[in-house]
Backbone as a ProteinNet text record, in pm:
[ID]
protein_1_A
[PRIMARY]
MTQIRYVLFAATGRFVLLAAGLLSLASAAGLVGGTGAASLVGAASLFGAADANAQSIDEARTAFEEGRFLEVDEARTAFEEGRFLEAADLAEALGTSEGYALAAQSLAVYGHHVAVGDDRKEFLERAMKLGEEAVRADSANAEAYYRSAHAVGRYAQSVGKITALRRGLAGKIRGLLEDALAISPDFAQTHMALGSWHAGIASAGRIARFLYKGNREDAISHFERALELAPDSRVILLEYALNLPELDREGGRERAGALLSKAAGLPVRDAYDEFILQDVLEALAELEEGG
[TERTIARY]
85.5	0	88.7	52.3	133.2	133.5	252.5	265.9	234.9	174.4	141.1	201.3	266	324	250.6	215.7	146.2	223.4	218.7	284.2	178.1	173.6	73.8	140.8	90.1	147.3	42.2	69.9	-27.4	-10.1	-122.5	-118.9	-239.2	-214.7	-318	-409.8	-351.9	-429.2	-505.8	-500.1	-572.8	-473.6	-510.5	-427.5	-466.7	-369.8	-393.6	-309.1	-369.6	-298.5	-249.6	-117.3	-58.4	-12.4	-68	-23.4	111.4	212	347.1	390.2	296.3	329.7	213.1	210.1	100.8	-27.6	-141.6	-270.6	-349.2	-278.9	-348.7	-431.9	-387	-462.4	-596.9	-596.5	-722.6	-811.8	-751.8	-830.8	-895.9	-819.5	-872	-991.9	-990.6	-1101.8	-1220	-1201.3	-1309.7	-1330.9	-1229.1	-1246.3	-1180	-1079.3	-1009.3	-991.3	-1019	-1000.3	-926.9	-880.7	-814	-666.6	-602.4	-459	-428.6	-302	-255.2	-328.4	-361.4	-424.5	-556.5	-632.9	-762.9	-746.5	-644.5	-621.6	-576.4	-498	-455.2	-574.6	-668.4	-789.2	-868.1	-878	-950.8	-887.4	-754.7	-685.7	-707.7	-705.3	-727.8	-866.1	-967.2	-1103.1	-1114.4	-1047.4	-1052.1	-1002.5	-906.1	-846.4	-890.4	-1005.7	-1065	-1034.4	-976.8	-949.4	-1035.3	-1165	-1258.2	-1259.5	-1210.9	-1217.5	-1092.4	-1005.1	-884.2	-923.6	-853	-881.7	-753.9	-766	-649.7	-534.8	-569.4	-464.8	-393	-469	-408.1	-317.4	-361	-280.5	-150.7	-159	-37.8	58.2	4.4	89.2	144.5	61.4	106	220	203.6	307.6	438.2	427.5	546.4	616.1	536.3	594.2	662.4	599.8	659.4	791.8	791.8	912.8	1026.1	991.1	1091.8	1129.8	1059.4	1090.3	1048.6	951.2	915.2	840.5	774.9	705.7	804.8	927.6	1031.1	1072.4	1078	1118	1014.7	886.2	783.9	809.7	837.2	866.8	990.1	1091.3	1214	1186.8	1106.5	1074.1	994.3	897.7	817.7	903	994.4	1083.2	1171	1223.3	1305.3	1225.3	1099.2	1013.7	992.9	960.1	932.5	1054	1172.4	1295.5	1348.7	1278.6	1319.4	1417.7	1439.8	1526.9	1438.5	1386.7	1280.7	1326.2	1446.1	1494	1521.5	1575.6	1596.1	1462.2	1367.3	1233.3	1172.3	1189.8	1134.2	1197	1327.7	1395.6	1352.8	1347.1	1306.4	1162.9	1075.5	934	911.2	976.4	959.1	1005.5	1111.7	1168.2	1072.1	970.6	873.8	790.6	767.2	689.2	542.4	492	350.9	283.6	151.3	76.5	110.2	116.5	151.9	290.3	383.3	518.7	527.2	463.3	465.4	400	291.8	223.3	312.9	382.9	475	591	640.3	749	703.8	582	528.2	514.4	466.5	453.6	589.8	688.1	821.2	882.9	870	928.4	851.5	718.9	639.4	676.7	695.1	735.1	874.9	966.6	1103.1	1106.4	1035.3	1035.3	977.6	875.1	808.9	881.5	928.6	982.8	1134.8	1203.5	1349.8	1422	1384	1454.5	1443.4	1541.9	1542.3	1574.9	1538.2	1573.4	1515.6	1595.2	1549.5	1529.3	1599.7	1584.5	1440.9	1375.6	1238.8	1148.8	1156.7	1073.4	1101.4	1228.8	1266.1	1204.3	1213.4	1158.8	1006.9	942.8	797.1	746.8	818.9	780.5	791.9	898	912.6	801.4	765.4	656.5	526.7	500.4	378.6	378.8	490.8	499.6	476.3	531.9	513.4	369.5	306.5	165.5	81.3	113.1	42.4	66.5	189.6	221	141.3	125.8	49.7	-94	-153.2	-291.1	-299.1	-203.7	-204	-187.2	-105.7	-77.5	-198.2	-284.2	-404.7	-509.3	-603.7	-706	-808.1	-797.3	-889.1	-822.5	-704.7	-629.7	-653.9	-736.5	-769	-644.2	-552.8	-428.4	-349.4	-351.4	-278.8	-332.7	-464.8	-524.6	-492.2	-499.7	-471.8	-326.8	-233	-91.7	-59.6	-126.2	-107.1	-155.8	-273.2	-327	-236.3	-183.5	-94.2	30.2	87.1	205.7	175.3	62.1	23.7	-1.5	-63.5	-89.7	36.6	135.2	262.4	332.9	323	382.1	310.4	178.4	100.4	141.4	166	211.4	346.7	431.1	566.1	567.5	469.5	467	376.8	296.5	210	68	-24.9	-167.2	-207.7	-160.6	-200.7	-151.7	-24.4	31.7	-39.9	-67.3	-135.8	-274.8	-346.8	-479	-469.4	-370.8	-354.5	-323.9	-252.5	-215.1	-322.4	-430.1	-537.6	-510.4	-415.6	-380.1	-491.6	-567.3	-676.3	-779	-815.4	-911.5	-856.9	-728.5	-666.1	-666.4	-633.4	-630.9	-769.7	-869.4	-1005.2	-1048.9	-1018.6	-1057.1	-995.9	-869.1	-800.8	-859.6	-888	-943.7	-1084.8	-1163.3	-1298.6	-1296.2	-1198.4	-1182.6	-1145.3	-1058.8	-1018.6	-1138.2	-1221.7	-1338.7	-1443.4	-1452	-1546.8	-1510.3	-1383	-1335.6	-1343.3	-1304.8	-1299.3	-1364.4	-1495.4	-1567.7	-1525.4	-1464.4	-1423.7	-1273.5	-1211.5	-1068.3	-1049.4	-1007.9	-1004.7	-915.5	-796.4	-704.9	-755.7	-832.4	-890.4	-994.7	-1076.1	-1170.5	-1095.3	-985.9	-904.2	-853.9	-801.1	-745.9	-853.4	-972.7	-1082.1	-1127.1	-1121.3	-1151.4	-1054.4	-925.4	-823.8	-842.5	-880.3	-901.4	-1014.6	-1127.3	-1240.7	-1206.4	-1135.5	-1097.6	-1005.1	-912.3	-820	-888.3	-980.5	-1054	-1145	-1207.5	-1298.5	-1226.2	-1098.8	-1022.5	-942.6	-951.8	-870.3	-933.9	-1059.1	-1122.5	-1244.4	-1320.4	-1447.8	-1432.2	-1330.5	-1313.2	-1282.5	-1193.5	-1159.5	-1282.3	-1361.2	-1482.4	-1580.4	-1590.2	-1681.8	-1635.6	-1505.6	-1452.1	-1452.5	-1417.7	-1395.2	-1499.6	-1589.3	-1700.3	-1654.1	-1543.5	-1499.4	-1575.3	-1610.3	-1685.6	-1659.3	-1687.6	-1660.4	-1744.7	-1868.5	-1958.2	-1903.7	-1859.9	-1804.6	-1671.8	-1594.9	-1468.5	-1493.4	-1586.6	-1617.8	-1671.9	-1758.2	-1816.7	-1709.4	-1615.6	-1509.6	-1415	-1381.8	-1294.6	-1360.6	-1487.9	-1558.7	-1565.5	-1584.8	-1587.9	-1449.9	-1345.7	-1210	-1182.5	-1224.6	-1205.1	-1284.8	-1404.9	-1488.2	-1421.3	-1361.3	-1297.7	-1163.7	-1089.4	-955.2	-933	-996.2	-989.9	-851.7	-761.6	-627.8	-519.9	-558.9	-460.7	-402.7	-272.8	-210.7	-223.6	-205.7	-210.3	-350.9	-454.1	-591.3	-622.5	-581.7	-601.4	-532.1	-410.6	-335.9	-405.4	-440.6	-499.7	-631.9	-711.7	-838.8	-812.9	-720.2	-689.4	-636.7	-554.6	-499.3	-608.2	-715.3	-821	-939.3	-951.3	-1069.2	-1089.9	-986.5	-1011.5	-1079.7	-1050.6	-1113.9	-1250	-1262.7	-1388.3	-1496.4	-1455.8	-1549.6	-1494.3	-1538.9	-1479.5	-1526.5	-1620.8	-1666.9	-1592.6	-1601.1	-1536.4	-1421.6	-1379.2	-1276.3	-1141.7	-1100.3	-968.1	-962.4	-1068.5	-1069.6	-1065.4	-1145.1	-1144.3	-1012.9	-956	-826.5	-720.8	-724.7	-629.9	-647.1	-771	-797.9	-747.6	-770.1	-724	-571.6	-506.5	-360.4	-302.1	-366.7	-319.8	-330.7	-439.1	-454.1	-346.8	-325	-224.9	-85.8	-55.3	77	102.2	-4.1	11.4	14.4	-4.5	-4.6	137.7	157	291.3	336.7	466.2	522.9	536.8	486.8	485.9	604.6	647.7	758.1	819.2	916.2	988.3	896	803.6	708.6	621.4	576.9	494.1	570.8	701.2	784.6	777.9	778.4	762.2	627.1	523.8	389.9	383.7	448.5	451.1	515.2	623.2	688.2	595.1	520.5	423	312.4	272.8	170.4	219.9	340.8	395.4	411.7	452.4	465.6	328.4	229.6	94.8	35.9	62.5	10.5	73.6	205.1	274	223.2	201.5	150	9.6	-71.4	-208.1	-209.7	-123.7	-117.5	-64.4	17.9	71.2	-26.1	-137.4	-239	-217.5	-132	-104.1	-215.9
-119.9	0	124.3	214.6	335.2	415.8	459.2	540.1	685.7	751.5	893.5	969.7	1077.6	1161.1	1293.6	1335.9	1463.3	1551.2	1678.3	1776.1	1870.9	1887	1974.4	2102.8	2214.1	2341.1	2449.7	2568.6	2677.4	2761.4	2796	2883	2974	3104.1	3208.3	3186.5	3150.4	3139.5	3010.8	2918.7	2793.7	2681.1	2562.1	2445.5	2383.3	2371.3	2316.1	2191.6	2085.2	1959.3	1950.2	1952.3	1950.8	1810.5	1753.5	1620.7	1636.7	1567.8	1580.2	1452.7	1370.3	1248.4	1208.9	1085.6	1039.3	1028.4	1047.7	1041.7	918.8	817.6	702.7	627.9	623.4	552.8	617.1	749.5	821.4	810.1	816.4	804.6	667.4	562.9	427.4	411.5	487.7	480.9	563.3	634.8	715.5	845.2	888.4	1008.2	1130.2	1106.8	1218.3	1187.2	1282.8	1260.3	1375	1354.7	1462.9	1468.2	1568.6	1585	1728.5	1753.1	1889.3	1955.7	2085.8	2164.9	2105.2	2049.1	1991.5	1876.3	1792.5	1681.9	1730.5	1837.4	1893.8	1942.6	2009.4	2055.9	1937.3	1832.7	1714.5	1651.3	1643	1585.2	1669.4	1801	1889.1	1867.3	1855.5	1833	1699.3	1598	1464.3	1465.2	1547.3	1547.4	1666.9	1723.9	1823.5	1966.8	1994.6	2133.1	2168.4	2154.9	2169.3	2309.3	2407.9	2543.8	2583.6	2488	2520	2576.5	2681.2	2739.2	2746.8	2796.5	2797.3	2878.4	2991.6	3074.8	3001.1	2932.1	2856.4	2747.4	2681.6	2575	2630.4	2743.6	2804.2	2843.3	2904.7	2944.4	2822.8	2719.3	2597.1	2532.7	2527.1	2467.1	2546.1	2678.8	2763.1	2741.8	2738.6	2718	2582.9	2481.4	2347.7	2346.8	2408.5	2409.4	2485.6	2589.5	2669.3	2614.5	2512.6	2452.8	2536.9	2628.7	2719.3	2650.8	2537.5	2465.8	2417	2386.7	2345.8	2463.6	2583.4	2700.6	2734.9	2712	2734.6	2643.4	2518.7	2424.7	2468.6	2515.1	2560.1	2680.2	2771.8	2890.8	2853.9	2763.9	2722.5	2647.6	2565.6	2493.8	2592.3	2691.9	2793.5	2865.9	2898	2963.3	2873.6	2749.5	2656.3	2634.6	2645.3	2624.1	2752.5	2863.3	2988.6	3070.4	3035.2	3112.9	3212.6	3309.1	3395.2	3487.3	3541.8	3631	3553.1	3434.6	3349.8	3311.3	3277.8	3242.3	3358.6	3480	3597.7	3618.2	3603.7	3622.4	3516.3	3391.1	3282.4	3301.3	3338.7	3353.3	3474.4	3585.5	3705.6	3680.9	3603.3	3577.1	3501.1	3435.1	3361.8	3454.9	3576.4	3671.7	3637.7	3558.8	3519.4	3574.1	3573.9	3618.3	3532	3402	3310.9	3342.4	3367.4	3397.8	3528.8	3632.9	3762	3751.7	3673.9	3658.4	3589	3485.4	3415.2	3505	3583.9	3676.8	3781.2	3833.1	3930.2	3868.5	3745.5	3675.7	3658.4	3615	3589.8	3717	3827.4	3952.9	4011.5	3993.7	4042.6	3966.9	3836.4	3756.3	3796.1	3810.4	3848.1	3987.5	4081	4218	4229.5	4149.7	4158.8	4080.5	3961.2	3872	3871	3912.2	3898	4032.1	4115	4241.4	4335.9	4421.2	4519.1	4657.5	4759.4	4896.2	4940.5	5018.9	5074.1	4966.4	4854.4	4746.6	4694.4	4695.1	4644.2	4719.5	4851.3	4931.8	4899.3	4881.1	4851.5	4719.9	4616.9	4487	4491.1	4561.9	4568.4	4651.6	4754.8	4833.3	4748.7	4669.3	4580.3	4475.5	4426.9	4329	4389.1	4513.6	4578.7	4590.8	4627.6	4641.2	4507.8	4401.7	4269.9	4221.7	4259	4226.9	4293.6	4418.3	4488.9	4421.5	4374.6	4305	4175.3	4107.2	3981.5	4005	4112.4	4145.7	4185.8	4266.5	4309.1	4190.2	4093.7	3979	3887.9	3883.9	3799.8	3854.9	3928.4	3992.5	3893.8	3765.4	3664.1	3574.3	3611.2	3531.3	3584.2	3515.4	3559.6	3566.2	3472.8	3471	3599.3	3652	3775	3891.5	3904	4011.9	3994.4	3869.9	3846.7	3878.7	3831.8	3857.6	4005.5	4074	4218.5	4288.2	4248.5	4305.7	4275.8	4153.1	4114.1	4202.5	4228.7	4313.3	4456	4509.4	4644.5	4647.4	4542.4	4536.3	4535.2	4457	4453.5	4588.9	4653.7	4786.3	4885	4875.7	4964.5	4946.3	4822.1	4797.2	4862	4863.4	4917.3	5069.5	5136.8	5282.8	5334.9	5247.4	5289.2	5316	5298.4	5306.5	5443.9	5551.4	5686.7	5717.9	5688.5	5713.3	5630.3	5505.4	5416.5	5469.8	5517.6	5573.8	5700.4	5782.8	5908.8	5883.9	5777	5745.1	5664.1	5634.8	5561	5413.1	5360.3	5219.3	5126.6	5171.5	5088.1	5059.9	5162.8	5143.4	5054.9	5068.8	4986.4	4839.8	4812.8	4674.9	4612.9	4685	4630.7	4601.8	4694.2	4674	4548.4	4526.3	4407.8	4280.2	4282.2	4163.2	4132.9	4236	4213.8	4163.5	4210	4157.3	4009.3	3972.7	3832.6	3745.4	3793	3715	3708.6	3811.7	3809.2	3698.2	3672.3	3567.2	3431.6	3426.8	3300.1	3319	3301.7	3329.5	3243.3	3128.9	3039.2	3042.3	3154.5	3173.5	3205.3	3105.5	3117.9	3232.3	3244.2	3348.2	3488.3	3501.2	3631.7	3669	3572.8	3599.6	3639.3	3569.6	3603.8	3747.8	3783.6	3917.5	4024.9	3998	4094.5	4103.7	3992.1	3996.2	4086.6	4071.2	4156.5	4302.3	4324.3	4460.8	4527.6	4459.9	4517.7	4539.7	4445.8	4460.3	4580.5	4597.7	4709.7	4843.9	4853.1	4978.3	5005.4	4901.1	4918.7	4973.3	4937.6	4982.6	5110.2	5163.1	5279.2	5412.4	5409.2	5534.1	5566.7	5662.8	5697.6	5745.5	5825.8	5878.8	5766.1	5674.6	5561.6	5474.4	5452.3	5371.2	5440.2	5571.7	5646.6	5642.7	5660.2	5665.8	5530.9	5424.1	5295.1	5188.5	5220.8	5130.5	4996.1	4995.6	4873.6	4855	4730.2	4707.4	4568.7	4551.2	4424.8	4310.1	4338.7	4232.8	4167	4248.8	4193.4	4123.9	4176.4	4112	3969.6	3955.2	3823.3	3731.3	3784.1	3704.1	3647.7	3731.7	3686.2	3587.8	3615.2	3522.5	3385.7	3385.5	3258.3	3180.9	3251.7	3185.2	3128.1	3203.8	3154.7	3027.7	3025.2	2906.5	2788	2816.5	2710.2	2647.5	2731	2683	2616	2664.4	2610.7	2603.8	2508.2	2502.1	2471.9	2418.7	2385.1	2475	2594.6	2690.5	2767.8	2755.2	2822.4	2973.5	3028.5	3173.5	3226.2	3153.4	3196.7	3189.9	3082.9	3070.7	3185.3	3218.9	3327.8	3461.5	3493.2	3623.8	3643.3	3539.9	3551.8	3569.5	3491.4	3499	3636.8	3696.8	3828.4	3934.8	3916.4	4017.1	3987.5	3863.2	3823.7	3903	3928.9	4002.5	4137.5	4201.3	4330.3	4311.8	4207.1	4182.9	4130.3	4049.6	3991.5	4014.7	4118.9	4159.2	4076.1	3987.1	3899.1	3765.2	3694.7	3563.8	3554.7	3669.1	3669.3	3617.6	3654.8	3613.1	3461.7	3406.4	3261.9	3186.2	3228.8	3159.6	3182.1	3300.6	3328	3230.1	3204.4	3108.8	2970.5	2929.8	2797.9	2790.7	2897.3	2899.2	2896.1	2970.9	2973.9	2839.1	2775.6	2643.3	2542.3	2549.9	2461	2490.8	2619	2658.6	2612.3	2618	2577.9	2428.9	2349.4	2205.6	2151.3	2237.6	2192.1	2168.3	2072.1	2048	2164.1	2190	2297.6	2249.2	2328.8	2288.1	2341.9	2464.1	2523.1	2636.5	2705.8	2811	2925.4	2961	3067.6	3025	2902.3	2850.9	2852.3	2837.7	2845.2	2985	3087.2	3224.4	3240.2	3185.6	3196.8	3124.6	3010.7	2937.5	3022.1	3089.7	3175.5	3287.7	3344.7	3448	3390.3	3267.4	3200.5	3182.1	3133.7	3108.1	3237.5	3344.3	3473.8	3526.2	3513.6	3560	3478.7	3350.3	3263.4	3297.6	3322.2	3359.8	3492.7	3586.6	3717.9	3706.6	3623.3	3605.5	3540.7	3442.6	3374	3463.6	3562.5	3657.8	3771.6	3769.8	3873.5	3998	3989.8	4107.2	4138.2
0	0	0	-87.9	-101.2	27.7	68.6	189.4	158.1	251.6	235.3	351.4	321.5	426.6	430.4	551.5	566.5	663.5	638.7	725.1	777.8	908.5	971.7	1017.3	974.3	1017.2	1003.2	1057.6	1055.8	930.9	868.8	751.5	758.1	749.7	758.3	876.7	991.3	1114.3	1126.5	1029.2	1037	1020.4	1068.5	1044.9	912.7	826.5	694.2	679.9	627.6	611.9	468	452.5	319.3	285.8	180.8	137.5	70.3	123.3	70.4	0.5	-39.2	-111.8	-198.4	-243.9	-328	-249.2	-315	-248.6	-293.5	-338.9	-394.7	-292.7	-166.8	-63.6	-40.6	-25.7	-5.1	-127.4	-246.3	-367.9	-377.3	-339.2	-343.9	-252.2	-143.7	-49.2	-96	-207.4	-261.8	-188.3	-109.8	-28.6	-90.1	-172.6	-233.8	-381.1	-465.4	-606.6	-669.7	-790.8	-861.6	-831	-887.7	-870	-834.3	-800	-774.7	-661	-679.9	-574.4	-532.4	-627.2	-592	-494.5	-515.2	-424.1	-288.2	-287.4	-160.1	-80.8	-148.5	-80.8	-30	-110	-66.8	54.1	55.2	170.6	293.8	275.9	390.7	447.9	360.6	407.3	478.7	425.3	484.4	627.5	655.8	789.1	872	842.6	932.1	897.7	783.3	745.3	625	642.4	530.7	473.3	548.7	498	421.4	391.7	316.7	180.8	137.3	7	-74.1	-196.8	-285.5	-227.1	-163.6	-105.9	4.9	91.5	199.8	145.6	39.5	-18.2	-73.9	-144.1	-198.5	-87.4	18.5	129.7	201.4	212.9	277.4	200.1	65.7	-16.6	-4.5	-7.9	3.7	137.4	244.7	377.3	387	327.3	329	254.5	134.1	53.2	121.3	195.2	263.2	400.4	444	573.3	691.8	671.6	781	893.2	863.7	970.3	1075.1	1031.5	1125.7	1213.7	1155.1	1230.8	1337	1309.2	1411	1530.3	1503.2	1611.4	1688.9	1617.7	1683.2	1773	1724.1	1803.1	1926.4	1911.9	2026.9	2129.5	2080.4	2172.6	2248.5	2178.5	2244.7	2352.5	2321.7	2420.6	2542	2517.3	2626.9	2715.8	2656.5	2732.9	2795.4	2775.4	2837.6	2757	2632.6	2544.3	2468.1	2543.6	2491.5	2378.3	2388.3	2282.6	2154.8	2168.2	2051.2	1989.8	2074.1	2025.4	1948.5	2000.2	1933.5	1796	1787.2	1659.5	1557.9	1601.4	1511.6	1464.2	1557.1	1522.9	1432.8	1461.9	1379.2	1236.1	1221.4	1088.5	998.1	1056.5	975.7	887.7	935.7	858.7	849.4	944.7	946.7	1071.6	1070.4	1187.6	1308.6	1287	1395.7	1450.3	1360.5	1403.5	1479.8	1427.1	1496.2	1634.5	1644.2	1772.9	1873.5	1830.5	1920.5	1959.6	1865.5	1896.4	1998.2	1980.3	2075.6	2214.2	2219	2347.1	2413.1	2336.3	2390.2	2448.4	2375.2	2421.8	2539.2	2540.4	2653.6	2780.6	2768.6	2884	2930.3	2835.4	2870.9	2932.4	2869.7	2920.3	3059	3088.8	3219.1	3327.8	3294.8	3397.2	3406.8	3301.6	3301	3292.2	3198.4	3173.6	3293.3	3306.4	3415.5	3358.9	3433.9	3397.9	3265.6	3191.5	3064.2	2959	2972.6	2875.1	2871	2985.7	2991.4	2894.1	2894	2805.3	2659.3	2625.4	2487	2439.7	2523.2	2484	2473.5	2564.8	2562.5	2444.9	2408.6	2290.8	2164.3	2157.6	2041.9	2041.2	2157.6	2167.4	2114.5	2148.3	2099.8	1947.7	1890.4	1744.8	1675.2	1732.8	1672.9	1688.9	1799.5	1816.1	1708.3	1677.3	1570.7	1435.9	1413.7	1288.8	1278.1	1391	1390.9	1347.3	1395.9	1358.3	1212.2	1166.1	1025.8	930.8	972.7	886.1	870.8	972.7	964	1060	1004.8	1087.7	1142	1103.9	1154.5	1258	1301.7	1398.3	1540.1	1617.1	1753	1840.2	1820	1898.3	1878	1756.4	1727.2	1810.4	1817.9	1897.6	2045.6	2091.9	2233.3	2267.1	2185.2	2213.2	2201.6	2109.9	2099.4	2225.7	2273.4	2397	2516	2520.1	2629	2631.2	2513.4	2506.2	2551.8	2506.3	2548.6	2698.7	2751.2	2894.6	2977.2	2934.3	3006.9	2999.4	2884.1	2871	2963.2	2968.6	3055.3	3201.4	3241.5	3378.2	3403.9	3302.1	3320.9	3333.5	3273.6	3280	3390.5	3450.8	3560.4	3515.5	3607.7	3574.2	3522.3	3586.9	3545.7	3405.2	3378.9	3245.4	3140.2	3174.1	3079.9	3044.9	3144.8	3119.8	3036.5	3065.8	2992.8	2845.5	2817.4	2679.5	2605.8	2673.3	2608.9	2591.2	2667.1	2651.3	2699.7	2798.7	2850.5	2741.6	2666.5	2558.6	2448.5	2420.1	2316.9	2356.7	2482.4	2531.2	2520.9	2568.1	2564.6	2421	2329.9	2191	2131.9	2158.7	2106.9	2165.7	2294.7	2359.1	2309.8	2290.6	2239.2	2095	2017.1	1881.9	1886.1	1979.4	1993	2028.6	2120.3	2160.1	2049.6	1968.7	1857.1	1758.7	1745	1655.7	1723.8	1851.4	1925.1	2062.4	2072.9	2197.9	2316.4	2290.3	2399.1	2424	2395	2418.1	2566.9	2644.1	2789.7	2837.7	2781.2	2827.6	2794.9	2689.1	2658.2	2762.8	2804.7	2913.5	3040.5	3069.3	3185.5	3175.9	3059.1	3041.2	3053.7	3000.6	3015.8	3160.8	3232.4	3374.8	3448.4	3417.3	3479.8	3438.8	3312.5	3264.9	3342.6	3351.9	3424.8	3571.6	3631.1	3771.9	3790	3696.5	3705.6	3690.3	3595.2	3575.7	3695	3746.7	3860.4	3982.5	3995.1	4111.7	4085.5	3961.6	3925.2	3962.5	4004.5	4043	3959.2	4005.1	3942.6	3799	3772.2	3636.5	3538.9	3578.6	3491.5	3466.2	3569.5	3552.3	3457.9	3468.3	3382.4	3236.5	3215.5	3080	3009.5	3084.5	3019.2	3053.6	3145.4	3178.5	3235.2	3303.8	3370.2	3500.6	3535.9	3657.7	3714.5	3841.6	3911	3856.3	3822.6	3775.4	3648.2	3552.4	3428.8	3454.4	3548.5	3582.7	3631.4	3724.3	3779.1	3670.6	3584.9	3478.2	3385.2	3345.9	3256.2	3326.8	3451.4	3524	3540.8	3573.4	3592.1	3460	3350.6	3220.4	3186.5	3217.2	3191.7	3270.8	3396.9	3480.2	3428.1	3380.7	3325.5	3203	3119.6	2997.2	3022.9	3122.4	3149.9	3300.7	3368.2	3514.7	3571.4	3489.2	3536.5	3477.9	3438	3388.3	3506.4	3527.7	3642.6	3633.7	3513.6	3501.3	3525.5	3484.4	3509.4	3658.8	3722.4	3867.2	3941.1	3898.3	3961.6	3941.8	3818.6	3790.7	3864.8	3867.7	3940	4089.6	4142.5	4285.6	4324.3	4239.8	4271.1	4279.2	4203.7	4198.8	4289.9	4334.5	4412.2	4541.2	4620.4	4745.1	4724.2	4611.5	4581.9	4515.5	4436.2	4366.5	4459.8	4556.8	4653.1	4793.2	4856.7	4983.9	5102.1	5078.8	5186.5	5184.6	5073.4	5068.5	4970.6	4918	4815.4	4861.2	4981.1	5029.8	5048.1	5101.7	5124.3	4991.9	4897	4768.4	4695.1	4708.9	4645.9	4697.2	4826.2	4882.8	4823.9	4802.6	4744.9	4601.1	4525.1	4386.8	4379.5	4467	4467	4509.7	4605	4648.8	4535	4460.7	4345.6	4241.3	4214.9	4115.9	4155	4283.2	4331.5	4312.8	4308.6	4298.3	4156.7	4057.6	3918.9	3868.7	3779.5	3723.1	3636.7	3636.3	3554.4	3410.6	3317.2	3176.6	3097.3	3128.1	3053	3134.2	3074.9	3146.6	3187.1	3100.6	3135.3	3252.9	3250.7	3359.4	3491	3484	3604.2	3664.3	3580.2	3629.4	3698.3	3636.4	3693.9	3828.2	3838	3965.2	4074.6	4042.8	4142.7	4187.3	4093	4127.8	4217.3	4188.7	4269	4412.3	4426.8	4560.2	4639.1	4572.1	4639.4	4682.9	4594.4	4627.4	4741.1	4740.9	4846.5	4980	4981.1	5104.2	5156.4	5066.8	5108.5	5164.9	5103.5	5150.5	5289.1	5308.5	5437.6	5548.1	5507.7	5605.5	5634.3	5563	5585	5505.3	5399.2	5317.9	5220.5
[MASK]
+++++++++++++++++++++++++++++++++++++++++++++++++++++++++++++++++++++++++++++++++++++++++++++++++++++++++++++++++++++++++++++++++++++++++++++++++++++++++++++++++++++++++++++++++++++++++++++++++++++++++++++++++++++++++++++++++++++++++++++++++++++++++++++++++++++++++++++++++++++++++++++++++++

């Protein structure tokens, strides 16, 4: 029986299955017919990528020929191992929405958790630019909007709440997150980020609440949805726990402790998750000390 080799990689924000060998097996089964691009589309449909189109196939073929699917794996591995600057360079070089989004994520993580002093601002500014590139490269990529919002959020934290509000960064973050949810309503981390956004605006004062319409009720709603979608996400557990004492002044501290305890017991997945674990342990210690 003829062997068939398939390569799975991201193209224009979707997973497209590119047949890289003969399709005689599928044809024999009566599931794929034709040759060339038509057979590629048929193979994609057979394996769950029914929305593949001619443009996706052309881009997929080009990426395969250039070996870019390997570079995506290399960039993700670098990120997972904590080589964030290398991951950013590898991902940016792809010139795709997926690549720019990963590069923005890598630099935002590095800028927030590793960089110090003036270097932090430089890395976060670059992260924001790459987030914008990710959105421009594919306006239907929810991940691009989320990573762009994440980069802007980290930058806003670095300049302070008042400066961030004055520069209109709060509105920009919300817009990006709402665009991400419009594309992917069950994007757990986007719900988490909107929960944090509403919580931050709600605690920023009357003027901020009036201008941006942030409120505790929406914060809780988004956090609860994020937990429902990803109950074992350490970062979601952390973000909700950090905001709960202010969002729920009666039972918030107790529940925050439970969420942090759960987060502390989860296995570490990668270098970024290790940073989150350290934040969890610090928050848990502060909570236990009555801070």
